Amino acid sequence: MRLRDKIDDVDQQLLQLLAQRLKLVAEVGEVKSEHGLPIYVPSREAAMLARRRQEAESLGVPPDLIEDILRRAMRESYSSEKDTGFKTVNPAAGPIVVVGGKGQLGRLFVQMFELSGYEVRVLGSQDWAQADDILAGASVVMVTVPITRTVEIIEKFSTLPADCILCDLTSTKSDPLNAMLRVHQGPVVGLHPMFGPDISSFAKQVIVVCDGRDSARYQWLLDQFALWGAKLKSATAKDHDEAMGLVQAMRHFSSFVYGMHLKSENADIEQLLAFSSPIYRLELAMVGRLFAQDPALYADIILSSPDALGMFRRYIERFSDAVSCLENNDRDGFIRQFSEVADWFGQYAEQFMGESRQMLLVAHDRRHID
Ligand SMILES: O=C(O)C(=O)C[C@]1(C(=O)O)C=C[C@@H](O)C=C1
């Protein structure tokens, strides 16, 4: 037991050190918020991690151990530095109106703009009678409403002042962007945050940016997102929407069908969990999480993807071809196709192997077996 007491003692020291680190990071947060420095500094992280890894090695500590601990600590840093607030990139800006600001994603942006010192007004579905008052003097109108209503709601903004920025957060970009350009003569930008409303900070989160018009006049808004730690990815609306066919429609639809399949097969989830390999556990998590969310949101994401149906049909054909290969007991055919796909993935296959290994380790750490 004396050994366990010593381990407890060391863990308590670790805890004290973590508390010290969190305190220092909170101070860094104050400095950053005052001077308008970004929350996420990749160069500092890379240099710090490289040094700690070296030092770990010389102490006989696995370098991955210190890297895991520090990366986890830095996640807390992003979140804590966020709470200190952000410098207002454009102090001269008038109110920011978030249309649909009572929805989950809308609320997140409201919170971030408020933390950045802007006056934020919410225009919810019940507020249209007061719309003129709410919109008075607005410097930004941000539309974040259900996909099926986006264009119709954008069309209500045909009388905004010419210097007001009109933007939206919809997960499809061509139609909303065209609608915004049609109704408004001033700066227009289409945005798609590639994350859900449950993030603890914007650090390293991707926001796709589709230019509409007058980028110089909305640049401050993008600079504000960058201070929050977001990574901005510019794209045309067409390229974005095409990519979303795979990133969203195909991904969510496959999970949906797989969920339907499990249900129809009367699968016993308890049993599957008991038998699951780490990768299957991750698959159940990926599929199962879909069904904890809003069905209408996913219906709209899938239905609004321009070529989704064509792609699903092509997928069915490929699935069917692959099944035929098995029916013909064509082992060589299977291996040939497998190798062709592996060649196509090239070095990414190894990269994904490494990344998934890390994820599986983390998922495994969280496991508790009695
Ligand atoms: O050094 C900073 O700039 C910090 O904000 C601290 C810290 C850290 O936790 O070590 C956090 C976020 C940055 O990306 C880099 C490092």
mmCIF file of C-alpha atoms and ligand atoms in Angstrom:
data_model
loop_
_atom_site.group_PDB
_atom_site.id
_atom_site.type_symbol
_atom_site.label_atom_id
_atom_site.label_comp_id
_atom_site.label_asym_id
_atom_site.label_seq_id
_atom_site.Cartn_x
_atom_site.Cartn_y
_atom_site.Cartn_z
ATOM 1 C CA MET A 1 0.000 0.000 0.000
ATOM 2 C CA ARG A 2 2.908 2.329 0.570
ATOM 3 C CA LEU A 3 3.458 2.352 -3.178
ATOM 4 C CA ARG A 4 -0.150 3.396 -3.795
ATOM 5 C CA ASP A 5 0.189 6.162 -1.246
ATOM 6 C CA LYS A 6 3.196 7.413 -3.146
ATOM 7 C CA ILE A 7 1.277 7.266 -6.419
ATOM 8 C CA ASP A 8 -1.554 9.238 -4.821
ATOM 9 C CA ASP A 9 0.984 11.773 -3.700
ATOM 10 C CA VAL A 10 2.453 12.136 -7.188
ATOM 11 C CA ASP A 11 -1.041 12.448 -8.708
ATOM 12 C CA GLN A 12 -1.866 15.168 -6.212
ATOM 13 C CA GLN A 13 1.290 17.015 -7.222
ATOM 14 C CA LEU A 14 0.225 16.659 -10.850
ATOM 15 C CA LEU A 15 -3.100 18.169 -9.895
ATOM 16 C CA GLN A 16 -1.391 21.113 -8.186
ATOM 17 C CA LEU A 17 0.727 21.654 -11.287
ATOM 18 C CA LEU A 18 -2.327 21.525 -13.529
ATOM 19 C CA ALA A 19 -4.046 24.074 -11.301
ATOM 20 C CA GLN A 20 -0.964 26.313 -11.658
ATOM 21 C CA ARG A 21 -1.008 25.860 -15.428
ATOM 22 C CA LEU A 22 -4.700 26.753 -15.638
ATOM 23 C CA LYS A 23 -4.054 29.904 -13.610
ATOM 24 C CA LEU A 24 -1.209 30.984 -15.870
ATOM 25 C CA VAL A 25 -3.322 30.285 -18.936
ATOM 26 C CA ALA A 26 -6.117 32.447 -17.511
ATOM 27 C CA GLU A 27 -3.563 35.264 -17.233
ATOM 28 C CA VAL A 28 -2.486 34.679 -20.839
ATOM 29 C CA GLY A 29 -6.191 34.905 -21.706
ATOM 30 C CA GLU A 30 -6.383 38.388 -20.145
ATOM 31 C CA VAL A 31 -3.351 39.580 -22.119
ATOM 32 C CA LYS A 32 -4.675 38.111 -25.355
ATOM 33 C CA SER A 33 -8.108 39.561 -24.940
ATOM 34 C CA GLU A 34 -6.611 42.991 -24.206
ATOM 35 C CA HIS A 35 -4.212 42.987 -27.154
ATOM 36 C CA GLY A 36 -6.346 41.131 -29.693
ATOM 37 C CA LEU A 37 -4.062 38.103 -29.992
ATOM 38 C CA PRO A 38 -5.468 34.828 -31.335
ATOM 39 C CA ILE A 39 -6.435 32.156 -28.850
ATOM 40 C CA TYR A 40 -4.791 29.402 -30.880
ATOM 41 C CA VAL A 41 -1.086 29.752 -31.737
ATOM 42 C CA PRO A 42 0.033 26.718 -33.754
ATOM 43 C CA SER A 43 3.710 27.785 -33.880
ATOM 44 C CA ARG A 44 3.921 28.045 -30.067
ATOM 45 C CA GLU A 45 2.182 24.684 -29.673
ATOM 46 C CA ALA A 46 4.485 22.942 -32.150
ATOM 47 C CA ALA A 47 7.651 24.382 -30.556
ATOM 48 C CA MET A 48 6.482 23.617 -27.019
ATOM 49 C CA LEU A 49 5.419 20.069 -27.848
ATOM 50 C CA ALA A 50 8.689 19.349 -29.679
ATOM 51 C CA ARG A 51 10.717 20.485 -26.658
ATOM 52 C CA ARG A 52 8.586 18.589 -24.121
ATOM 53 C CA ARG A 53 8.838 15.443 -26.252
ATOM 54 C CA GLN A 54 12.627 15.716 -26.294
ATOM 55 C CA GLU A 55 12.769 16.300 -22.551
ATOM 56 C CA ALA A 56 10.411 13.374 -21.991
ATOM 57 C CA GLU A 57 12.656 11.112 -23.991
ATOM 58 C CA SER A 58 15.697 12.031 -21.931
ATOM 59 C CA LEU A 59 13.730 11.241 -18.746
ATOM 60 C CA GLY A 60 12.544 7.895 -20.051
ATOM 61 C CA VAL A 61 8.934 9.129 -20.298
ATOM 62 C CA PRO A 62 7.109 8.141 -23.496
ATOM 63 C CA PRO A 63 6.939 11.361 -25.589
ATOM 64 C CA ASP A 64 3.344 10.561 -26.606
ATOM 65 C CA LEU A 65 2.361 10.624 -22.938
ATOM 66 C CA ILE A 66 3.433 14.223 -22.385
ATOM 67 C CA GLU A 67 2.009 15.224 -25.778
ATOM 68 C CA ASP A 68 -1.392 13.706 -24.895
ATOM 69 C CA ILE A 69 -1.427 15.469 -21.530
ATOM 70 C CA LEU A 70 -0.428 18.834 -22.968
ATOM 71 C CA ARG A 71 -2.879 18.656 -25.871
ATOM 72 C CA ARG A 72 -5.648 17.854 -23.409
ATOM 73 C CA ALA A 73 -4.515 20.740 -21.202
ATOM 74 C CA MET A 74 -4.532 23.062 -24.203
ATOM 75 C CA ARG A 75 -8.137 22.147 -24.908
ATOM 76 C CA GLU A 76 -8.867 23.627 -21.476
ATOM 77 C CA SER A 77 -6.760 26.663 -22.399
ATOM 78 C CA TYR A 78 -8.895 27.419 -25.448
ATOM 79 C CA SER A 79 -12.034 27.166 -23.405
ATOM 80 C CA SER A 80 -10.716 29.240 -20.503
ATOM 81 C CA GLU A 81 -9.190 31.911 -22.763
ATOM 82 C CA LYS A 82 -12.534 32.141 -24.550
ATOM 83 C CA ASP A 83 -14.311 33.040 -21.322
ATOM 84 C CA THR A 84 -12.006 36.011 -20.776
ATOM 85 C CA GLY A 85 -13.535 37.579 -23.870
ATOM 86 C CA PHE A 86 -12.025 38.833 -27.106
ATOM 87 C CA LYS A 87 -10.819 42.111 -28.446
ATOM 88 C CA THR A 88 -13.452 43.885 -30.557
ATOM 89 C CA VAL A 89 -11.892 43.867 -34.036
ATOM 90 C CA ASN A 90 -14.308 46.532 -35.274
ATOM 91 C CA PRO A 91 -15.263 48.801 -32.359
ATOM 92 C CA ALA A 92 -17.084 51.136 -34.760
ATOM 93 C CA ALA A 93 -19.499 48.363 -35.817
ATOM 94 C CA GLY A 94 -23.177 48.857 -35.122
ATOM 95 C CA PRO A 95 -25.331 46.062 -33.681
ATOM 96 C CA ILE A 96 -24.991 42.539 -35.018
ATOM 97 C CA VAL A 97 -28.387 40.992 -35.715
ATOM 98 C CA VAL A 98 -28.525 37.197 -35.514
ATOM 99 C CA VAL A 99 -31.615 35.969 -37.330
ATOM 100 C CA GLY A 100 -32.520 32.665 -35.717
ATOM 101 C CA GLY A 101 -30.373 33.566 -32.744
ATOM 102 C CA LYS A 102 -32.514 31.405 -30.481
ATOM 103 C CA GLY A 103 -31.474 28.240 -32.331
ATOM 104 C CA GLN A 104 -28.479 26.314 -30.996
ATOM 105 C CA LEU A 105 -25.904 27.506 -33.520
ATOM 106 C CA GLY A 106 -27.370 30.999 -33.423
ATOM 107 C CA ARG A 107 -26.972 31.102 -29.633
ATOM 108 C CA LEU A 108 -23.327 30.101 -29.929
ATOM 109 C CA PHE A 109 -22.596 33.010 -32.304
ATOM 110 C CA VAL A 110 -24.582 35.394 -30.115
ATOM 111 C CA GLN A 111 -22.427 34.360 -27.157
ATOM 112 C CA MET A 112 -19.175 34.758 -29.117
ATOM 113 C CA PHE A 113 -20.122 38.204 -30.465
ATOM 114 C CA GLU A 114 -21.086 39.291 -26.964
ATOM 115 C CA LEU A 115 -17.782 37.986 -25.605
ATOM 116 C CA SER A 116 -16.167 40.146 -28.297
ATOM 117 C CA GLY A 117 -17.847 43.320 -27.124
ATOM 118 C CA TYR A 118 -20.493 43.816 -29.827
ATOM 119 C CA GLU A 119 -24.075 44.781 -29.254
ATOM 120 C CA VAL A 120 -26.017 41.703 -30.386
ATOM 121 C CA ARG A 121 -29.700 41.586 -31.210
ATOM 122 C CA VAL A 122 -31.684 38.458 -31.901
ATOM 123 C CA LEU A 123 -34.398 38.326 -34.515
ATOM 124 C CA GLY A 124 -36.373 35.174 -33.729
ATOM 125 C CA SER A 125 -39.387 33.781 -35.543
ATOM 126 C CA GLN A 126 -41.728 35.632 -33.140
ATOM 127 C CA ASP A 127 -39.999 38.987 -33.583
ATOM 128 C CA TRP A 128 -40.850 39.983 -37.148
ATOM 129 C CA ALA A 129 -43.331 42.639 -36.030
ATOM 130 C CA GLN A 130 -40.411 44.488 -34.397
ATOM 131 C CA ALA A 131 -37.968 43.728 -37.212
ATOM 132 C CA ASP A 132 -37.427 47.383 -38.188
ATOM 133 C CA ASP A 133 -36.429 48.326 -34.644
ATOM 134 C CA ILE A 134 -34.202 45.302 -34.263
ATOM 135 C CA LEU A 135 -32.458 45.967 -37.584
ATOM 136 C CA ALA A 136 -31.971 49.711 -37.036
ATOM 137 C CA GLY A 137 -28.281 50.578 -37.465
ATOM 138 C CA ALA A 138 -27.209 46.954 -37.955
ATOM 139 C CA SER A 139 -23.662 46.424 -39.214
ATOM 140 C CA VAL A 140 -24.164 42.685 -39.756
ATOM 141 C CA VAL A 141 -27.203 40.532 -40.389
ATOM 142 C CA MET A 142 -26.377 36.860 -39.862
ATOM 143 C CA VAL A 143 -29.037 34.389 -40.984
ATOM 144 C CA THR A 144 -28.995 31.052 -39.154
ATOM 145 C CA VAL A 145 -32.380 29.404 -39.658
ATOM 146 C CA PRO A 146 -33.469 25.937 -40.860
ATOM 147 C CA ILE A 147 -32.213 25.163 -44.385
ATOM 148 C CA THR A 148 -35.697 24.980 -45.891
ATOM 149 C CA ARG A 149 -36.473 28.509 -44.721
ATOM 150 C CA THR A 150 -33.137 30.167 -45.437
ATOM 151 C CA VAL A 151 -33.844 31.640 -48.877
ATOM 152 C CA GLU A 152 -37.338 32.809 -47.965
ATOM 153 C CA ILE A 153 -35.965 34.568 -44.876
ATOM 154 C CA ILE A 154 -33.010 36.081 -46.751
ATOM 155 C CA GLU A 155 -35.539 37.581 -49.162
ATOM 156 C CA LYS A 156 -36.938 39.669 -46.326
ATOM 157 C CA PHE A 157 -33.689 41.665 -46.194
ATOM 158 C CA SER A 158 -34.039 43.703 -49.361
ATOM 159 C CA THR A 159 -33.906 47.076 -47.630
ATOM 160 C CA LEU A 160 -30.768 46.811 -45.522
ATOM 161 C CA PRO A 161 -28.407 49.810 -45.601
ATOM 162 C CA ALA A 162 -25.730 49.406 -48.294
ATOM 163 C CA ASP A 163 -22.885 49.130 -45.778
ATOM 164 C CA CYS A 164 -24.506 46.323 -43.770
ATOM 165 C CA ILE A 165 -22.885 42.871 -44.116
ATOM 166 C CA LEU A 166 -25.361 40.125 -45.005
ATOM 167 C CA CYS A 167 -24.164 36.590 -44.226
ATOM 168 C CA ASP A 168 -25.629 33.170 -43.457
ATOM 169 C CA LEU A 169 -24.520 29.958 -41.731
ATOM 170 C CA THR A 170 -26.471 27.433 -43.807
ATOM 171 C CA SER A 171 -24.862 24.075 -44.576
ATOM 172 C CA THR A 172 -25.548 24.503 -48.284
ATOM 173 C CA LYS A 173 -24.082 27.565 -49.947
ATOM 174 C CA SER A 174 -25.136 28.181 -53.587
ATOM 175 C CA ASP A 175 -28.816 29.011 -53.080
ATOM 176 C CA PRO A 176 -28.407 31.175 -49.969
ATOM 177 C CA LEU A 177 -25.457 33.043 -51.518
ATOM 178 C CA ASN A 178 -27.373 33.756 -54.734
ATOM 179 C CA ALA A 179 -30.380 34.897 -52.724
ATOM 180 C CA MET A 180 -28.229 37.243 -50.605
ATOM 181 C CA LEU A 181 -26.588 38.733 -53.712
ATOM 182 C CA ARG A 182 -30.009 39.199 -55.305
ATOM 183 C CA VAL A 183 -31.644 41.035 -52.412
ATOM 184 C CA HIS A 184 -28.744 43.059 -51.017
ATOM 185 C CA GLN A 185 -26.356 45.425 -52.799
ATOM 186 C CA GLY A 186 -23.769 45.658 -49.997
ATOM 187 C CA PRO A 187 -21.158 43.197 -48.663
ATOM 188 C CA VAL A 188 -22.256 39.561 -48.802
ATOM 189 C CA VAL A 189 -20.528 36.422 -47.535
ATOM 190 C CA GLY A 190 -21.723 32.826 -47.190
ATOM 191 C CA LEU A 191 -20.385 30.957 -44.170
ATOM 192 C CA HIS A 192 -20.572 27.330 -43.139
ATOM 193 C CA PRO A 193 -19.264 26.417 -39.683
ATOM 194 C CA MET A 194 -18.091 22.813 -39.997
ATOM 195 C CA PHE A 195 -19.067 21.960 -36.426
ATOM 196 C CA GLY A 196 -22.082 21.627 -34.220
ATOM 197 C CA PRO A 197 -23.232 23.939 -31.453
ATOM 198 C CA ASP A 198 -21.700 21.796 -28.675
ATOM 199 C CA ILE A 199 -18.063 22.903 -29.149
ATOM 200 C CA SER A 200 -16.302 24.364 -26.104
ATOM 201 C CA SER A 201 -14.322 26.887 -28.173
ATOM 202 C CA PHE A 202 -13.713 27.855 -31.800
ATOM 203 C CA ALA A 203 -10.025 26.914 -31.627
ATOM 204 C CA LYS A 204 -9.048 24.918 -34.735
ATOM 205 C CA GLN A 205 -12.680 24.708 -35.897
ATOM 206 C CA VAL A 206 -13.181 25.188 -39.637
ATOM 207 C CA ILE A 207 -15.498 27.823 -41.088
ATOM 208 C CA VAL A 208 -15.965 27.688 -44.853
ATOM 209 C CA VAL A 209 -16.098 31.161 -46.402
ATOM 210 C CA CYS A 210 -17.800 31.709 -49.776
ATOM 211 C CA ASP A 211 -17.231 35.227 -51.030
ATOM 212 C CA GLY A 212 -20.274 37.040 -52.321
ATOM 213 C CA ARG A 213 -19.301 40.675 -52.711
ATOM 214 C CA ASP A 214 -17.064 43.407 -51.206
ATOM 215 C CA SER A 215 -14.699 41.189 -49.254
ATOM 216 C CA ALA A 216 -12.711 44.205 -48.010
ATOM 217 C CA ARG A 217 -15.790 45.400 -46.141
ATOM 218 C CA TYR A 218 -16.549 42.131 -44.382
ATOM 219 C CA GLN A 219 -12.900 41.219 -43.678
ATOM 220 C CA TRP A 220 -13.183 42.447 -40.072
ATOM 221 C CA LEU A 221 -15.822 39.799 -39.408
ATOM 222 C CA LEU A 222 -13.456 37.067 -40.641
ATOM 223 C CA ASP A 223 -10.636 38.586 -38.557
ATOM 224 C CA GLN A 224 -12.929 38.345 -35.535
ATOM 225 C CA PHE A 225 -13.541 34.633 -36.236
ATOM 226 C CA ALA A 226 -9.770 34.150 -36.567
ATOM 227 C CA LEU A 227 -9.270 35.712 -33.109
ATOM 228 C CA TRP A 228 -11.704 33.131 -31.772
ATOM 229 C CA GLY A 229 -9.260 30.525 -33.117
ATOM 230 C CA ALA A 230 -11.274 29.448 -36.156
ATOM 231 C CA LYS A 231 -9.594 28.245 -39.325
ATOM 232 C CA LEU A 232 -11.131 29.927 -42.350
ATOM 233 C CA LYS A 233 -11.319 27.912 -45.550
ATOM 234 C CA SER A 234 -12.206 29.888 -48.681
ATOM 235 C CA ALA A 235 -14.174 28.098 -51.376
ATOM 236 C CA THR A 236 -16.627 28.767 -54.156
ATOM 237 C CA ALA A 237 -20.207 27.889 -53.262
ATOM 238 C CA LYS A 238 -20.149 25.266 -56.032
ATOM 239 C CA ASP A 239 -17.002 23.538 -54.716
ATOM 240 C CA HIS A 240 -18.370 23.673 -51.183
ATOM 241 C CA ASP A 241 -21.705 22.146 -52.151
ATOM 242 C CA GLU A 242 -20.023 19.409 -54.181
ATOM 243 C CA ALA A 243 -17.744 18.490 -51.284
ATOM 244 C CA MET A 244 -20.717 18.440 -48.896
ATOM 245 C CA GLY A 245 -22.243 15.673 -51.018
ATOM 246 C CA LEU A 246 -19.626 13.392 -49.464
ATOM 247 C CA VAL A 247 -18.828 15.196 -46.201
ATOM 248 C CA GLN A 248 -22.459 15.556 -45.155
ATOM 249 C CA ALA A 249 -25.081 13.867 -47.352
ATOM 250 C CA MET A 250 -23.225 10.594 -47.900
ATOM 251 C CA ARG A 251 -21.903 10.454 -44.332
ATOM 252 C CA HIS A 252 -25.234 11.072 -42.625
ATOM 253 C CA PHE A 253 -27.255 8.998 -45.055
ATOM 254 C CA SER A 254 -24.956 5.977 -44.613
ATOM 255 C CA SER A 255 -25.350 6.298 -40.838
ATOM 256 C CA PHE A 256 -29.103 6.608 -41.238
ATOM 257 C CA VAL A 257 -29.344 3.473 -43.395
ATOM 258 C CA TYR A 258 -27.016 1.577 -41.092
ATOM 259 C CA GLY A 259 -29.207 2.543 -38.132
ATOM 260 C CA MET A 260 -32.293 1.381 -40.049
ATOM 261 C CA HIS A 261 -30.512 -1.867 -40.803
ATOM 262 C CA LEU A 262 -29.616 -2.476 -37.154
ATOM 263 C CA LYS A 263 -33.203 -1.810 -36.153
ATOM 264 C CA SER A 264 -34.655 -4.052 -38.877
ATOM 265 C CA GLU A 265 -32.249 -6.838 -37.965
ATOM 266 C CA ASN A 266 -33.418 -6.467 -34.378
ATOM 267 C CA ALA A 267 -29.817 -6.100 -33.310
ATOM 268 C CA ASP A 268 -29.201 -6.279 -29.575
ATOM 269 C CA ILE A 269 -27.155 -3.184 -28.742
ATOM 270 C CA GLU A 270 -26.139 -4.527 -25.325
ATOM 271 C CA GLN A 271 -24.802 -7.605 -27.019
ATOM 272 C CA LEU A 272 -23.031 -5.621 -29.751
ATOM 273 C CA LEU A 273 -21.375 -3.470 -27.118
ATOM 274 C CA ALA A 274 -20.265 -6.536 -25.195
ATOM 275 C CA PHE A 275 -18.724 -8.049 -28.336
ATOM 276 C CA SER A 276 -17.431 -4.874 -29.894
ATOM 277 C CA SER A 277 -13.874 -4.344 -31.005
ATOM 278 C CA PRO A 278 -12.563 -0.810 -30.447
ATOM 279 C CA ILE A 279 -13.289 0.185 -34.061
ATOM 280 C CA TYR A 280 -16.832 -1.205 -33.904
ATOM 281 C CA ARG A 281 -17.399 0.719 -30.673
ATOM 282 C CA LEU A 282 -16.417 3.851 -32.575
ATOM 283 C CA GLU A 283 -18.767 2.890 -35.414
ATOM 284 C CA LEU A 284 -21.680 2.451 -33.008
ATOM 285 C CA ALA A 285 -20.848 5.827 -31.496
ATOM 286 C CA MET A 286 -20.731 7.481 -34.919
ATOM 287 C CA VAL A 287 -24.003 5.959 -36.074
ATOM 288 C CA GLY A 288 -25.811 6.118 -32.734
ATOM 289 C CA ARG A 289 -25.067 9.816 -32.174
ATOM 290 C CA LEU A 290 -27.033 10.665 -35.306
ATOM 291 C CA PHE A 291 -30.203 9.394 -33.657
ATOM 292 C CA ALA A 292 -29.713 11.634 -30.622
ATOM 293 C CA GLN A 293 -30.186 14.646 -32.887
ATOM 294 C CA ASP A 294 -32.910 16.478 -34.755
ATOM 295 C CA PRO A 295 -34.327 14.328 -37.606
ATOM 296 C CA ALA A 296 -35.580 17.393 -39.499
ATOM 297 C CA LEU A 297 -32.083 18.901 -39.573
ATOM 298 C CA TYR A 298 -30.653 15.752 -41.143
ATOM 299 C CA ALA A 299 -33.555 15.359 -43.571
ATOM 300 C CA ASP A 300 -32.860 18.914 -44.764
ATOM 301 C CA ILE A 301 -29.091 18.501 -44.967
ATOM 302 C CA ILE A 302 -29.462 15.341 -47.055
ATOM 303 C CA LEU A 303 -32.324 16.593 -49.232
ATOM 304 C CA SER A 304 -30.648 19.921 -49.955
ATOM 305 C CA SER A 305 -27.481 18.344 -51.318
ATOM 306 C CA PRO A 306 -27.676 18.837 -55.109
ATOM 307 C CA ASP A 307 -26.399 15.485 -56.393
ATOM 308 C CA ALA A 308 -27.116 13.350 -53.335
ATOM 309 C CA LEU A 309 -29.644 11.077 -55.012
ATOM 310 C CA GLY A 310 -27.368 10.377 -57.969
ATOM 311 C CA MET A 311 -24.539 9.597 -55.583
ATOM 312 C CA PHE A 312 -26.658 7.238 -53.448
ATOM 313 C CA ARG A 313 -27.729 5.392 -56.612
ATOM 314 C CA ARG A 314 -24.099 5.028 -57.657
ATOM 315 C CA TYR A 315 -23.285 3.804 -54.144
ATOM 316 C CA ILE A 316 -26.025 1.155 -54.341
ATOM 317 C CA GLU A 317 -24.531 -0.048 -57.642
ATOM 318 C CA ARG A 318 -21.084 -0.305 -56.098
ATOM 319 C CA PHE A 319 -22.445 -2.111 -53.067
ATOM 320 C CA SER A 320 -24.274 -4.475 -55.355
ATOM 321 C CA ASP A 321 -21.168 -5.067 -57.535
ATOM 322 C CA ALA A 322 -19.150 -5.798 -54.416
ATOM 323 C CA VAL A 323 -21.800 -8.273 -53.209
ATOM 324 C CA SER A 324 -21.753 -9.967 -56.641
ATOM 325 C CA CYS A 325 -18.006 -10.339 -56.330
ATOM 326 C CA LEU A 326 -18.603 -12.253 -53.070
ATOM 327 C CA GLU A 327 -21.482 -14.280 -54.572
ATOM 328 C CA ASN A 328 -19.074 -15.415 -57.254
ATOM 329 C CA ASN A 329 -16.645 -16.337 -54.534
ATOM 330 C CA ASP A 330 -14.219 -14.105 -56.400
ATOM 331 C CA ARG A 331 -11.553 -13.786 -53.745
ATOM 332 C CA ASP A 332 -8.949 -12.575 -56.249
ATOM 333 C CA GLY A 333 -11.412 -9.967 -57.525
ATOM 334 C CA PHE A 334 -11.980 -8.714 -53.985
ATOM 335 C CA ILE A 335 -8.247 -8.516 -53.318
ATOM 336 C CA ARG A 336 -7.601 -6.751 -56.633
ATOM 337 C CA GLN A 337 -10.271 -4.126 -55.961
ATOM 338 C CA PHE A 338 -9.030 -3.690 -52.406
ATOM 339 C CA SER A 339 -5.483 -3.069 -53.689
ATOM 340 C CA GLU A 340 -6.740 -0.610 -56.285
ATOM 341 C CA VAL A 341 -8.561 1.392 -53.614
ATOM 342 C CA ALA A 342 -5.503 1.179 -51.339
ATOM 343 C CA ASP A 343 -3.329 2.575 -54.169
ATOM 344 C CA TRP A 344 -5.852 5.335 -54.674
ATOM 345 C CA PHE A 345 -5.709 6.273 -50.960
ATOM 346 C CA GLY A 346 -1.905 6.228 -51.261
ATOM 347 C CA GLN A 347 -0.087 7.656 -48.244
ATOM 348 C CA TYR A 348 -3.379 8.842 -46.742
ATOM 349 C CA ALA A 349 -4.185 5.232 -45.834
ATOM 350 C CA GLU A 350 -1.171 5.163 -43.463
ATOM 351 C CA GLN A 351 -2.023 8.617 -42.151
ATOM 352 C CA PHE A 352 -5.603 7.537 -41.381
ATOM 353 C CA MET A 353 -4.300 4.370 -39.775
ATOM 354 C CA GLY A 354 -2.204 6.500 -37.407
ATOM 355 C CA GLU A 355 -5.006 8.959 -36.680
ATOM 356 C CA SER A 356 -7.569 6.268 -35.993
ATOM 357 C CA ARG A 357 -5.105 4.466 -33.721
ATOM 358 C CA GLN A 358 -4.922 7.599 -31.577
ATOM 359 C CA MET A 359 -8.719 7.906 -31.483
ATOM 360 C CA LEU A 360 -9.136 4.265 -30.576
ATOM 361 C CA LEU A 361 -6.639 4.627 -27.747
ATOM 362 C CA VAL A 362 -8.527 7.593 -26.330
ATOM 363 C CA ALA A 363 -11.872 5.794 -26.691
ATOM 364 C CA HIS A 364 -10.339 2.766 -25.027
ATOM 365 C CA ASP A 365 -9.003 4.818 -22.098
ATOM 366 C CA ARG A 366 -12.544 5.919 -21.370
ATOM 367 C CA ARG A 367 -13.740 2.354 -21.151
ATOM 368 C CA HIS A 368 -14.557 0.923 -17.755
ATOM 369 C CA ILE A 369 -14.915 -2.822 -17.409
ATOM 370 C CA ASP A 370 -16.169 -4.342 -14.155
HETATM 371 O O1 LIG B 1 0.994 30.414 -25.163
HETATM 372 C C1 LIG B 1 -0.152 30.786 -25.483
HETATM 373 O O2 LIG B 1 -0.346 31.622 -26.373
HETATM 374 C C2 LIG B 1 -1.325 30.213 -24.795
HETATM 375 O O3 LIG B 1 -2.412 30.692 -24.993
HETATM 376 C C3 LIG B 1 -1.151 29.001 -23.975
HETATM 377 C C4 LIG B 1 -1.329 27.735 -24.779
HETATM 378 C C5 LIG B 1 -1.057 26.590 -23.741
HETATM 379 O O4 LIG B 1 -2.009 26.122 -23.133
HETATM 380 O O5 LIG B 1 0.116 26.249 -23.582
HETATM 381 C C6 LIG B 1 -2.727 27.651 -25.283
HETATM 382 C C7 LIG B 1 -3.080 27.931 -26.579
HETATM 383 C C8 LIG B 1 -2.099 28.257 -27.616
HETATM 384 O O6 LIG B 1 -2.407 27.690 -28.857
HETATM 385 C C9 LIG B 1 -0.721 27.950 -27.197
HETATM 386 C C10 LIG B 1 -0.390 27.665 -25.919
#
